[in-house]
XYZ file of C-alpha atoms in Angstrom:
679
model
C 162.923 27.076 59.333
C 164.379 23.626 59.108
C 163.478 23.439 56.015
C 165.733 26.108 54.534
C 168.267 24.171 56.971
C 168.318 20.643 55.829
C 168.294 22.618 52.171
C 171.858 24.262 53.589
C 172.961 20.867 54.687
C 171.871 19.445 51.674
C 173.709 21.464 49.333
C 176.957 21.522 51.636
C 176.779 17.953 51.284
C 176.689 18.058 47.589
C 179.537 21.061 48.212
C 181.960 18.679 50.170
C 181.489 15.117 47.787
C 182.065 17.185 44.871
C 185.475 18.977 45.908
C 186.574 15.799 47.411
C 186.549 13.996 44.228
C 188.421 16.799 42.729
C 191.191 15.673 45.967
C 190.716 19.285 46.816
C 192.531 19.312 50.929
C 190.068 20.105 53.953
C 186.527 19.559 51.926
C 185.360 17.401 54.773
C 186.091 20.143 57.328
C 184.628 22.817 55.160
C 181.414 21.016 54.996
C 181.498 20.255 58.540
C 181.690 24.211 58.727
C 179.081 25.078 56.521
C 176.640 22.680 58.569
C 177.663 24.179 62.012
C 177.108 27.418 60.292
C 174.103 26.794 58.966
C 172.458 25.198 61.844
C 174.165 26.900 64.759
C 174.244 30.528 63.518
C 171.416 31.341 60.608
C 169.072 29.333 62.900
C 169.081 32.123 66.092
C 168.558 35.006 63.789
C 165.788 33.078 62.283
C 164.108 32.466 65.746
C 164.359 36.073 66.366
C 162.749 36.218 63.301
C 160.397 33.947 64.684
C 159.370 35.239 68.157
C 158.733 38.998 66.324
C 156.371 37.087 64.014
C 154.782 35.756 66.659
C 153.924 38.756 68.235
C 152.028 39.963 65.088
C 150.410 36.844 64.047
C 149.107 36.136 67.328
C 146.628 38.661 67.030
C 144.338 36.589 64.724
C 143.146 33.750 67.095
C 141.705 31.323 64.454
C 143.147 32.076 61.283
C 144.349 29.610 58.746
C 147.599 31.586 58.599
C 148.520 31.628 62.498
C 147.260 28.073 63.049
C 150.261 27.159 60.172
C 152.664 29.637 61.509
C 152.029 27.807 65.002
C 152.777 24.273 63.262
C 155.806 25.340 61.703
C 157.707 27.188 64.569
C 155.836 24.502 67.351
C 159.900 23.466 67.612
C 161.530 26.144 68.553
C 159.001 27.831 70.351
C 159.562 24.832 73.048
C 163.071 25.069 72.578
C 163.335 28.875 73.408
C 160.328 29.409 76.214
C 162.884 28.397 78.785
C 166.165 28.527 80.145
C 166.882 24.960 80.378
C 166.117 24.785 76.402
C 168.338 27.714 75.847
C 171.125 26.420 77.684
C 171.131 23.133 75.776
C 171.112 24.629 72.824
C 174.483 26.563 73.949
C 176.062 23.280 75.221
C 175.319 21.238 72.205
C 176.897 24.073 69.959
C 179.900 23.678 72.040
C 180.021 19.895 71.472
C 180.204 19.823 67.941
C 182.609 22.554 67.776
C 184.939 20.631 69.819
C 184.281 17.344 67.967
C 184.970 19.139 65.089
C 188.551 20.388 66.314
C 189.017 16.515 67.800
C 188.651 15.140 64.140
C 190.867 17.898 62.593
C 193.530 16.742 65.300
C 192.911 12.953 64.466
C 192.971 13.277 60.554
C 196.627 15.481 60.934
C 197.966 12.727 63.902
C 196.369 9.447 63.579
C 195.082 8.030 59.967
C 192.865 9.888 57.526
C 190.278 7.320 57.986
C 190.068 7.991 61.203
C 189.318 11.980 61.079
C 186.662 11.022 58.138
C 184.779 8.719 60.016
C 184.890 11.450 63.287
C 184.221 14.321 60.707
C 180.739 11.927 59.532
C 179.837 11.365 62.894
C 179.930 14.754 64.095
C 177.984 15.474 61.005
C 175.215 13.227 61.501
C 174.528 14.416 65.585
C 174.491 18.028 63.212
C 172.234 16.410 60.765
C 170.325 15.166 63.735
C 170.010 18.416 65.225
C 168.461 20.533 63.165
C 165.911 17.475 62.155
C 162.938 17.849 63.703
C 161.955 15.151 65.922
C 158.167 13.985 66.162
C 158.140 13.364 69.979
C 159.346 17.139 70.671
C 157.075 18.415 68.113
C 153.693 16.832 70.121
C 155.470 17.722 73.250
C 155.237 21.341 71.797
C 151.792 21.190 70.273
C 150.443 20.193 73.771
C 152.632 22.638 75.865
C 151.056 25.593 73.578
C 147.351 24.125 74.043
C 147.701 24.119 78.183
C 149.325 27.450 78.456
C 148.336 29.966 76.043
C 144.844 28.262 75.266
C 145.663 28.432 72.040
C 144.673 25.299 69.832
C 145.893 25.209 66.032
C 143.586 23.555 63.388
C 144.167 20.212 63.410
C 146.223 19.549 66.530
C 143.978 17.371 68.430
C 144.329 13.939 67.166
C 140.241 12.150 66.571
C 140.679 10.526 70.193
C 141.012 13.861 71.616
C 138.018 15.183 69.946
C 136.484 12.204 70.913
C 136.867 12.649 74.577
C 135.977 16.617 74.075
C 133.023 16.048 72.915
C 132.102 13.189 75.363
C 133.175 16.094 78.364
C 131.549 19.160 77.157
C 129.579 18.409 73.895
C 130.168 18.855 70.431
C 128.641 21.835 70.585
C 130.079 23.813 73.414
C 130.287 27.126 73.696
C 133.698 28.212 73.414
C 135.005 31.145 75.842
C 134.313 35.119 75.681
C 137.666 35.832 76.819
C 141.209 34.004 75.671
C 144.292 33.600 77.660
C 146.681 36.482 77.380
C 150.501 37.562 78.506
C 150.401 40.153 81.678
C 151.843 43.542 81.028
C 153.795 44.239 83.882
C 155.131 42.751 87.365
C 155.421 43.370 90.799
C 158.313 45.523 90.150
C 156.836 48.191 88.397
C 154.402 48.745 91.061
C 155.775 51.377 93.505
C 155.653 51.317 97.332
C 152.585 48.615 98.245
C 155.368 46.722 100.268
C 152.877 44.843 102.178
C 150.265 44.269 99.602
C 152.522 43.146 97.303
C 153.949 40.421 99.822
C 150.195 39.293 100.862
C 149.580 38.827 97.483
C 152.318 36.824 96.510
C 152.226 34.628 99.366
C 148.864 33.631 98.758
C 149.173 32.845 94.933
C 152.735 31.270 95.648
C 150.584 28.507 98.668
C 147.634 28.378 95.716
C 150.175 27.028 93.022
C 152.211 24.865 95.395
C 148.136 23.058 96.907
C 147.457 22.707 93.265
C 150.210 19.567 93.595
C 148.709 17.960 96.236
C 146.705 14.337 95.797
C 143.972 14.461 98.586
C 140.805 13.416 97.487
C 138.727 14.303 100.666
C 137.175 18.119 100.932
C 139.613 18.469 104.209
C 142.781 17.233 101.904
C 141.468 20.192 99.249
C 144.209 23.182 97.937
C 142.844 26.092 99.441
C 142.443 28.726 96.308
C 140.664 31.938 95.391
C 141.981 35.361 96.210
C 139.406 37.923 97.004
C 140.984 41.652 96.383
C 138.534 43.951 97.847
C 138.967 47.693 98.653
C 137.504 51.021 97.384
C 137.215 51.647 93.920
C 140.728 53.316 91.728
C 142.933 51.685 94.277
C 144.772 49.376 91.544
C 143.197 45.625 92.446
C 142.843 45.045 88.585
C 146.648 45.755 88.232
C 147.283 43.738 91.016
C 145.845 40.758 89.415
C 148.023 41.851 85.891
C 150.699 42.200 88.045
C 150.341 38.467 89.624
C 150.126 36.877 86.373
C 153.415 38.842 85.515
C 155.645 38.199 88.247
C 154.879 34.094 88.025
C 155.274 34.161 84.875
C 151.864 32.584 84.263
C 148.845 33.191 81.653
C 145.841 35.488 82.358
C 142.201 35.383 81.848
C 140.479 38.288 82.819
C 136.506 37.984 82.801
C 134.299 40.835 83.667
C 130.369 40.844 83.272
C 130.077 42.187 80.030
C 131.946 39.133 78.181
C 129.261 36.903 79.512
C 125.864 39.076 79.665
C 123.511 38.131 77.063
C 119.864 38.472 76.514
C 119.368 34.418 76.254
C 118.003 32.560 78.631
C 121.238 30.098 79.940
C 123.455 32.110 78.057
C 125.477 33.995 80.510
C 126.220 30.669 82.596
C 127.032 28.402 79.376
C 129.604 31.302 78.769
C 130.914 31.607 82.481
C 131.654 27.472 82.329
C 133.059 28.360 78.835
C 135.643 30.538 81.101
C 136.013 28.631 83.802
C 137.219 25.504 81.006
C 139.633 27.591 79.257
C 141.171 28.615 82.446
C 141.619 25.271 83.153
C 142.602 23.878 79.893
C 145.095 26.910 79.925
C 146.932 25.935 83.618
C 148.784 27.351 85.503
C 147.592 30.644 84.551
C 145.695 33.571 86.396
C 141.554 33.701 86.622
C 140.547 37.208 87.372
C 136.894 37.858 87.865
C 136.685 41.887 87.937
C 133.743 43.378 89.357
C 132.455 39.485 91.170
C 129.827 41.500 93.257
C 127.656 41.550 89.214
C 127.973 37.557 89.637
C 127.669 36.748 93.344
C 124.848 39.641 94.524
C 123.204 37.724 97.829
C 120.896 35.457 97.292
C 118.795 36.518 99.809
C 117.754 39.755 97.852
C 116.509 37.703 94.774
C 113.022 37.947 93.526
C 111.394 35.334 91.880
C 111.509 36.222 89.019
C 115.389 36.514 88.910
C 115.991 32.935 87.799
C 119.106 33.608 85.594
C 121.559 35.585 88.189
C 120.701 32.851 90.485
C 121.711 29.938 88.306
C 125.189 32.499 87.565
C 125.373 33.086 91.064
C 125.051 28.980 91.952
C 127.613 27.871 88.920
C 130.335 29.911 89.807
C 130.337 28.702 93.603
C 130.449 25.230 92.031
C 133.425 26.504 89.821
C 134.759 27.917 92.597
C 135.609 24.724 94.172
C 135.974 22.948 91.048
C 139.096 24.996 89.886
C 140.868 24.309 93.059
C 142.717 20.958 91.732
C 143.748 22.252 88.264
C 146.498 24.830 89.186
C 143.980 27.493 88.007
C 144.807 31.150 90.813
C 141.583 32.226 90.884
C 141.568 35.507 91.935
C 138.537 38.181 91.958
C 138.007 42.220 92.870
C 135.219 43.588 94.794
C 134.395 47.248 96.130
C 131.258 46.190 97.680
C 132.358 43.159 100.222
C 128.921 43.306 102.137
C 127.276 43.142 98.949
C 128.516 39.732 98.138
C 126.506 35.960 99.050
C 127.900 34.911 102.326
C 128.692 31.529 100.624
C 130.645 33.090 98.752
C 133.315 34.961 100.801
C 133.522 31.918 103.196
C 136.549 29.979 103.462
C 136.799 26.832 100.967
C 135.555 29.487 97.890
C 137.975 32.643 98.540
C 140.460 31.545 101.214
C 142.293 34.568 101.262
C 140.685 38.069 101.727
C 143.281 40.638 100.639
C 142.018 44.617 101.387
C 143.847 46.753 98.898
C 144.352 50.333 100.160
C 144.931 53.420 98.509
C 148.196 53.366 97.487
C 151.018 55.264 100.354
C 153.576 57.336 99.774
C 156.089 55.394 98.103
C 153.696 54.682 95.948
C 151.752 57.884 95.427
C 155.002 59.366 94.372
C 155.807 56.901 91.766
C 152.441 57.187 90.204
C 152.371 61.089 90.229
C 156.323 60.893 88.722
C 155.514 58.598 86.068
C 152.372 60.056 85.115
C 154.121 63.462 85.079
C 156.813 62.169 82.984
C 154.773 60.281 80.323
C 152.800 63.188 79.937
C 155.327 66.670 79.815
C 158.780 65.185 80.274
C 160.255 68.247 80.704
C 157.706 69.634 82.994
C 159.292 69.236 87.141
C 158.020 69.108 90.625
C 160.920 69.773 93.261
C 161.311 65.982 95.205
C 160.967 67.679 99.021
C 158.205 69.562 97.871
C 156.583 66.964 95.773
C 156.969 64.316 98.445
C 155.701 67.074 101.565
C 152.394 67.827 99.254
C 151.804 64.128 98.441
C 152.164 62.683 101.887
C 148.445 65.173 102.328
C 147.322 63.055 100.050
C 146.430 60.116 101.961
C 143.301 57.986 100.701
C 143.484 59.510 97.054
C 142.708 56.626 94.756
C 145.357 55.605 91.991
C 144.103 56.729 89.273
C 143.091 60.385 91.314
C 147.033 60.990 91.486
C 147.565 59.820 88.078
C 144.818 62.466 87.135
C 146.213 65.462 88.515
C 149.652 64.901 87.111
C 148.284 63.752 83.718
C 146.198 67.478 83.880
C 149.570 69.732 84.821
C 151.118 67.550 81.677
C 147.849 68.522 79.589
C 148.185 72.178 80.982
C 151.718 73.074 81.191
C 153.422 70.202 78.765
C 152.709 72.293 75.497
C 154.783 75.038 77.652
C 158.185 73.514 77.249
C 160.454 73.239 80.506
C 158.399 74.264 83.568
C 159.200 73.947 87.598
C 156.054 73.715 89.169
C 155.176 75.157 92.541
C 152.093 73.682 95.044
C 149.192 76.433 93.409
C 149.753 75.010 90.219
C 149.420 71.378 91.595
C 146.501 72.443 93.794
C 145.033 74.214 90.537
C 145.071 71.326 88.475
C 143.899 68.641 91.635
C 140.816 71.546 91.774
C 140.506 70.884 88.238
C 140.075 66.710 88.598
C 137.607 67.209 91.292
C 135.699 69.792 89.280
C 136.094 72.608 91.335
C 138.369 74.793 89.259
C 137.506 77.768 91.402
C 140.834 79.391 92.973
C 140.783 81.047 96.402
C 139.855 84.582 96.277
C 142.262 87.517 96.406
C 140.508 89.224 99.401
C 139.142 88.130 102.543
C 135.088 88.875 102.778
C 134.669 89.144 106.595
C 134.014 92.976 106.731
C 130.514 92.561 105.889
C 129.768 90.393 108.609
C 129.856 92.837 111.731
C 132.352 90.189 113.923
C 133.961 92.028 116.603
C 138.010 92.606 116.398
C 138.770 89.641 117.973
C 136.106 87.117 116.433
C 137.505 88.490 112.746
C 141.143 88.459 113.700
C 140.542 84.859 114.647
C 138.570 83.515 111.608
C 141.025 85.608 109.173
C 144.039 83.919 111.094
C 142.340 80.309 110.401
C 141.733 81.014 106.726
C 145.541 82.190 106.246
C 146.518 78.979 107.257
C 144.152 77.332 105.371
C 145.254 78.641 102.499
C 148.918 77.811 102.922
C 149.009 75.002 105.175
C 152.683 73.608 104.212
C 154.178 76.393 104.863
C 152.736 77.418 108.056
C 153.031 74.003 109.768
C 156.325 74.837 108.447
C 156.229 77.526 110.815
C 154.806 75.234 113.534
C 151.285 76.234 113.149
C 148.316 73.071 112.675
C 145.280 72.818 110.781
C 142.501 72.045 113.351
C 140.814 68.829 113.154
C 137.904 69.992 114.639
C 136.296 74.012 114.759
C 133.233 75.415 117.149
C 131.260 78.509 116.005
C 129.521 79.757 118.925
C 127.230 82.279 117.808
C 123.974 83.518 119.310
C 122.541 83.349 116.142
C 123.056 80.138 113.846
C 123.143 82.210 110.324
C 126.344 83.570 111.883
C 128.203 80.127 111.539
C 126.695 79.417 108.164
C 127.288 82.942 106.694
C 131.428 82.947 108.451
C 131.522 79.042 106.532
C 130.313 80.285 103.536
C 133.202 83.343 103.390
C 135.645 80.947 104.544
C 135.393 78.531 102.284
C 135.883 80.046 98.696
C 138.611 82.489 100.609
C 140.355 79.553 101.683
C 139.749 77.162 98.455
C 138.425 74.690 100.534
C 134.746 72.905 99.727
C 132.081 72.677 101.893
C 129.684 69.489 102.464
C 126.717 70.857 104.516
C 124.978 68.287 107.033
C 121.632 69.640 108.245
C 121.131 68.560 112.003
C 117.793 67.377 111.391
C 119.457 64.745 109.119
C 121.444 63.293 111.688
C 118.301 62.220 114.045
C 117.457 59.060 112.993
C 121.186 57.595 111.643
C 124.751 59.174 111.701
C 124.715 57.585 108.223
C 124.669 61.090 106.460
C 127.393 62.239 108.694
C 129.790 59.510 107.144
C 128.682 60.423 103.595
C 129.269 63.966 104.137
C 132.969 63.047 105.686
C 133.714 60.459 102.668
C 132.822 62.943 100.328
C 134.874 65.838 102.080
C 137.842 63.114 102.564
C 137.490 62.563 98.701
C 136.974 66.411 97.553
C 140.099 67.970 99.844
C 141.214 70.313 101.168
C 137.083 70.422 102.559
C 134.981 71.002 105.470
C 132.151 68.902 106.407
C 129.822 71.974 108.642
C 126.973 71.043 110.602
C 125.135 73.952 111.953
C 122.379 74.242 115.152
C 124.319 71.088 116.190
C 122.862 71.857 119.930
C 120.413 69.234 119.628
C 123.259 66.291 118.716
C 125.278 66.960 121.645
C 122.965 66.542 124.245
C 124.371 63.844 126.825
C 121.309 63.223 128.611
C 119.652 59.801 128.206
C 116.745 61.378 126.179
C 119.069 62.655 123.833
C 117.859 62.770 120.795
C 120.738 61.417 118.801
C 122.895 59.044 120.996
C 124.877 57.723 118.074
C 126.247 61.044 117.086
C 128.643 61.623 119.168
C 130.344 57.935 118.836
C 130.381 58.193 115.625
C 131.392 62.024 115.432
C 134.477 60.775 117.644
C 135.518 57.905 115.076
C 135.630 60.588 112.060
C 137.580 62.849 114.172
C 139.840 60.096 115.033
C 140.733 59.236 111.876
C 140.592 62.570 110.150
C 143.339 63.313 112.831
C 145.301 60.090 112.499
C 145.110 60.066 108.126
C 143.967 62.907 106.382
C 145.046 66.462 107.025
C 143.345 68.981 105.068
C 139.407 67.586 106.230
C 137.820 69.764 108.797
C 134.570 69.470 111.029
C 132.879 72.716 111.823
C 130.072 72.744 113.993
C 127.240 75.621 114.632
C 126.296 75.588 117.981
C 124.598 78.353 120.589
C 126.831 80.163 123.310
C 127.376 78.581 126.556
C 126.487 75.211 125.397
C 128.598 72.468 127.097
C 129.709 69.880 124.993
C 130.401 65.964 126.234
C 133.949 64.911 127.379
C 134.430 62.776 124.289
C 134.637 65.910 121.844
C 137.240 68.019 124.042
C 139.595 65.238 124.377
C 142.812 66.296 122.737
C 143.054 66.097 119.151
C 139.372 66.219 118.261
C 137.418 69.295 118.850
C 141.081 71.537 118.668
C 139.467 74.739 118.243
C 137.182 77.336 119.254
C 135.745 80.541 118.206
C 133.172 82.515 120.055
C 131.381 85.208 117.349
C 130.578 88.177 118.566
C 128.907 90.896 116.682
C 130.222 94.294 116.534
C 129.079 96.694 118.883
C 128.247 99.618 116.741
C 124.840 101.408 115.994
C 123.495 99.515 113.144
C 123.401 103.293 111.333
C 126.698 102.139 110.475
C 126.438 98.945 109.121
C 123.238 100.424 106.671
C 125.696 103.378 106.148
C 128.533 100.697 104.551
C 125.272 98.669 102.964
C 124.134 101.923 101.088
C 128.088 102.698 100.102
C 128.441 99.148 98.645
C 125.348 99.903 96.144
C 126.317 103.664 95.446
C 122.381 104.410 97.151
C 121.861 107.595 98.757
C 119.595 107.344 101.895
C 116.730 110.281 102.605
C 114.057 111.026 105.788
C 114.562 110.941 109.349
C 116.148 107.241 110.638
C 114.450 107.594 114.088
C 111.770 106.126 112.954
C 113.817 103.288 110.617
C 115.863 102.590 114.047
C 112.537 101.548 115.698
C 112.188 99.156 113.277
C 115.085 97.876 112.773
C 115.953 97.305 116.601
C 120.042 97.809 117.633
C 120.715 94.315 117.296
C 120.093 94.133 113.381
C 122.983 92.523 112.088
C 124.596 93.983 108.702
C 123.168 90.776 107.326
C 119.876 91.722 108.273
C 120.356 95.592 106.625
C 121.580 93.720 103.481
C 118.440 91.822 102.907
C 116.188 94.675 103.720
C 118.788 96.957 100.791
C 117.904 94.275 98.837
C 113.952 94.021 99.088
C 113.678 97.894 98.619
C 116.014 98.156 95.637
C 113.760 95.162 94.044
C 110.864 96.879 94.662
C 111.797 100.242 93.376
C 113.385 98.888 89.861
C 110.342 96.611 89.246
C 108.193 99.812 89.581
C 110.588 102.446 88.241
C 112.413 100.158 85.995
C 115.373 102.172 86.100
C 118.468 101.842 88.401
C 117.889 102.815 92.126
C 120.418 105.945 93.268
C 117.803 107.090 95.896
C 115.752 105.130 98.681
C 113.606 107.159 101.340
C 112.669 105.688 104.728
C 109.506 104.601 103.450
C 110.693 102.226 101.219
C 112.908 100.640 104.108
C 110.332 100.629 106.008
C 107.855 98.646 103.456
C 110.654 96.419 102.372
C 110.828 95.611 106.058
C 107.210 94.284 105.798
C 108.795 91.491 103.763
C 111.752 90.450 105.662
C 111.977 87.489 107.950
C 113.763 89.084 110.988
């Protein structure tokens, strides 16, 4: 660029001298105008072209053409990368213009030679402005190396090379990662105001502390920001936004970047990453999935020396990097698995939990993802806000995945306004369920009395469309207690309730909870992630024993904590307990807001033959023979579910023997089948 500018200046001088020799008026003014146009109008255009070319050539690290390019525009980059440089450029241009006007006035009103002298001085200043200064050139190279981690070929002096070799060795491993510009800032992250404020304050304190001059350990600046939380909450996005917010480069390291099958190579690669960060300071060094590096040393075996070496090295580097203006950040999903020495103050001074996105963040994520996937598909904003308010706890990726699924389904169909059922269908697809709620209730075959059936069907209607019924004043129960003399009845009700309402069931056997409540917590977390969902614990009587000799004293406190958190945050999660009639619940569970609904399940009082006729009618089978002997066999307490099993066994035996469809069963067939059915 400067070669072209100087060539233009030279041609302008030659033209001006030739014009002056021919005694053309205003020749010097024409010469000055030419210099100004070439140096201060064409130059910004070339700077813009240089910036665009830089974005292309920056993708080829280490190439000869990229190095030559950086050398040619080094001074331009130094000028345009700061507001002060741009302001100085504008002020210098204004000064040259003012000097040109003054020179013209002097030549008109004072004396021609005074005007010519002023024009010559102005011309000299303009030419000097266009000539790259060696000091600026060297400063720019140092700026590029330090800030972006790019070393143009030949930029180091021999003394620099000797000092570098003495410090890291002539064959030091190059860093497997490089500094890059961040692609977003905090302004592009919707919601999460509290988390953004905590992260911003921590980074500001790190950058301010990097200028401290104390040498003792007590005076060491604070550093180390450990982001922890559940997977998919955007910890990596926050690290990227920090670099963009503060305008500093980002160096991101994962275990895959440094892993190697060679002994010692991982530690050497990690050292190179820290060296790259210190050379690029101020910058953000982000270690993703840091639990891959900082495994608890108490769990190391004698053969795992490489992992021990990496852990010790990282702990040392976390302290070493503090005085170099590097913002050390790390992310983990498993804070409890990290080495105890790594999470103490002095290595990671700021431990910040990144929670699931709040309501504002969920709305922003969903709206942006849906607009990108299907610009012509929309959801009513008020309806969307009410729906997303129920998704507290869903991760960033879950919210985005639902919007993308809607875009893939409805985008090809053109403009469309989605209903709640469309969004819930996409949610089930993302969760891996896919099945839609059954259109008709299937509680008739359970043989329930009128009150039990009415209560369960009413609950099912609320579960199918909770937003509508909550608008009318109804509410989903946090905990549901099903009391039945037959344990199978509660299980059968839940099995019918789930597909009819469109909910998922996480089943927990009471025997799994005798030793620990961990299985209950795991099932609740799975239900929370697969909402709307139920956690069903059958035969929970033994778990609710309030006596000092209880077999599971830990169960009730764990259940109380789950019920309280469910009521506070998660609207579409329900805990269902199946117990025997007359069982007394602990006082903690009957407190307001916990086990909020109780249904006493009773069988319909009718002759068992009525149940049998219903079953046979559903199978389109006719029964032959006297029923009196059959009544003595099955008893009057047989439920419709018992008779369904009886008929199924009889049909299986008949089909296996005859090899054809069953149209008629005899009482003897049912008697033989009854011997194979557990009553």
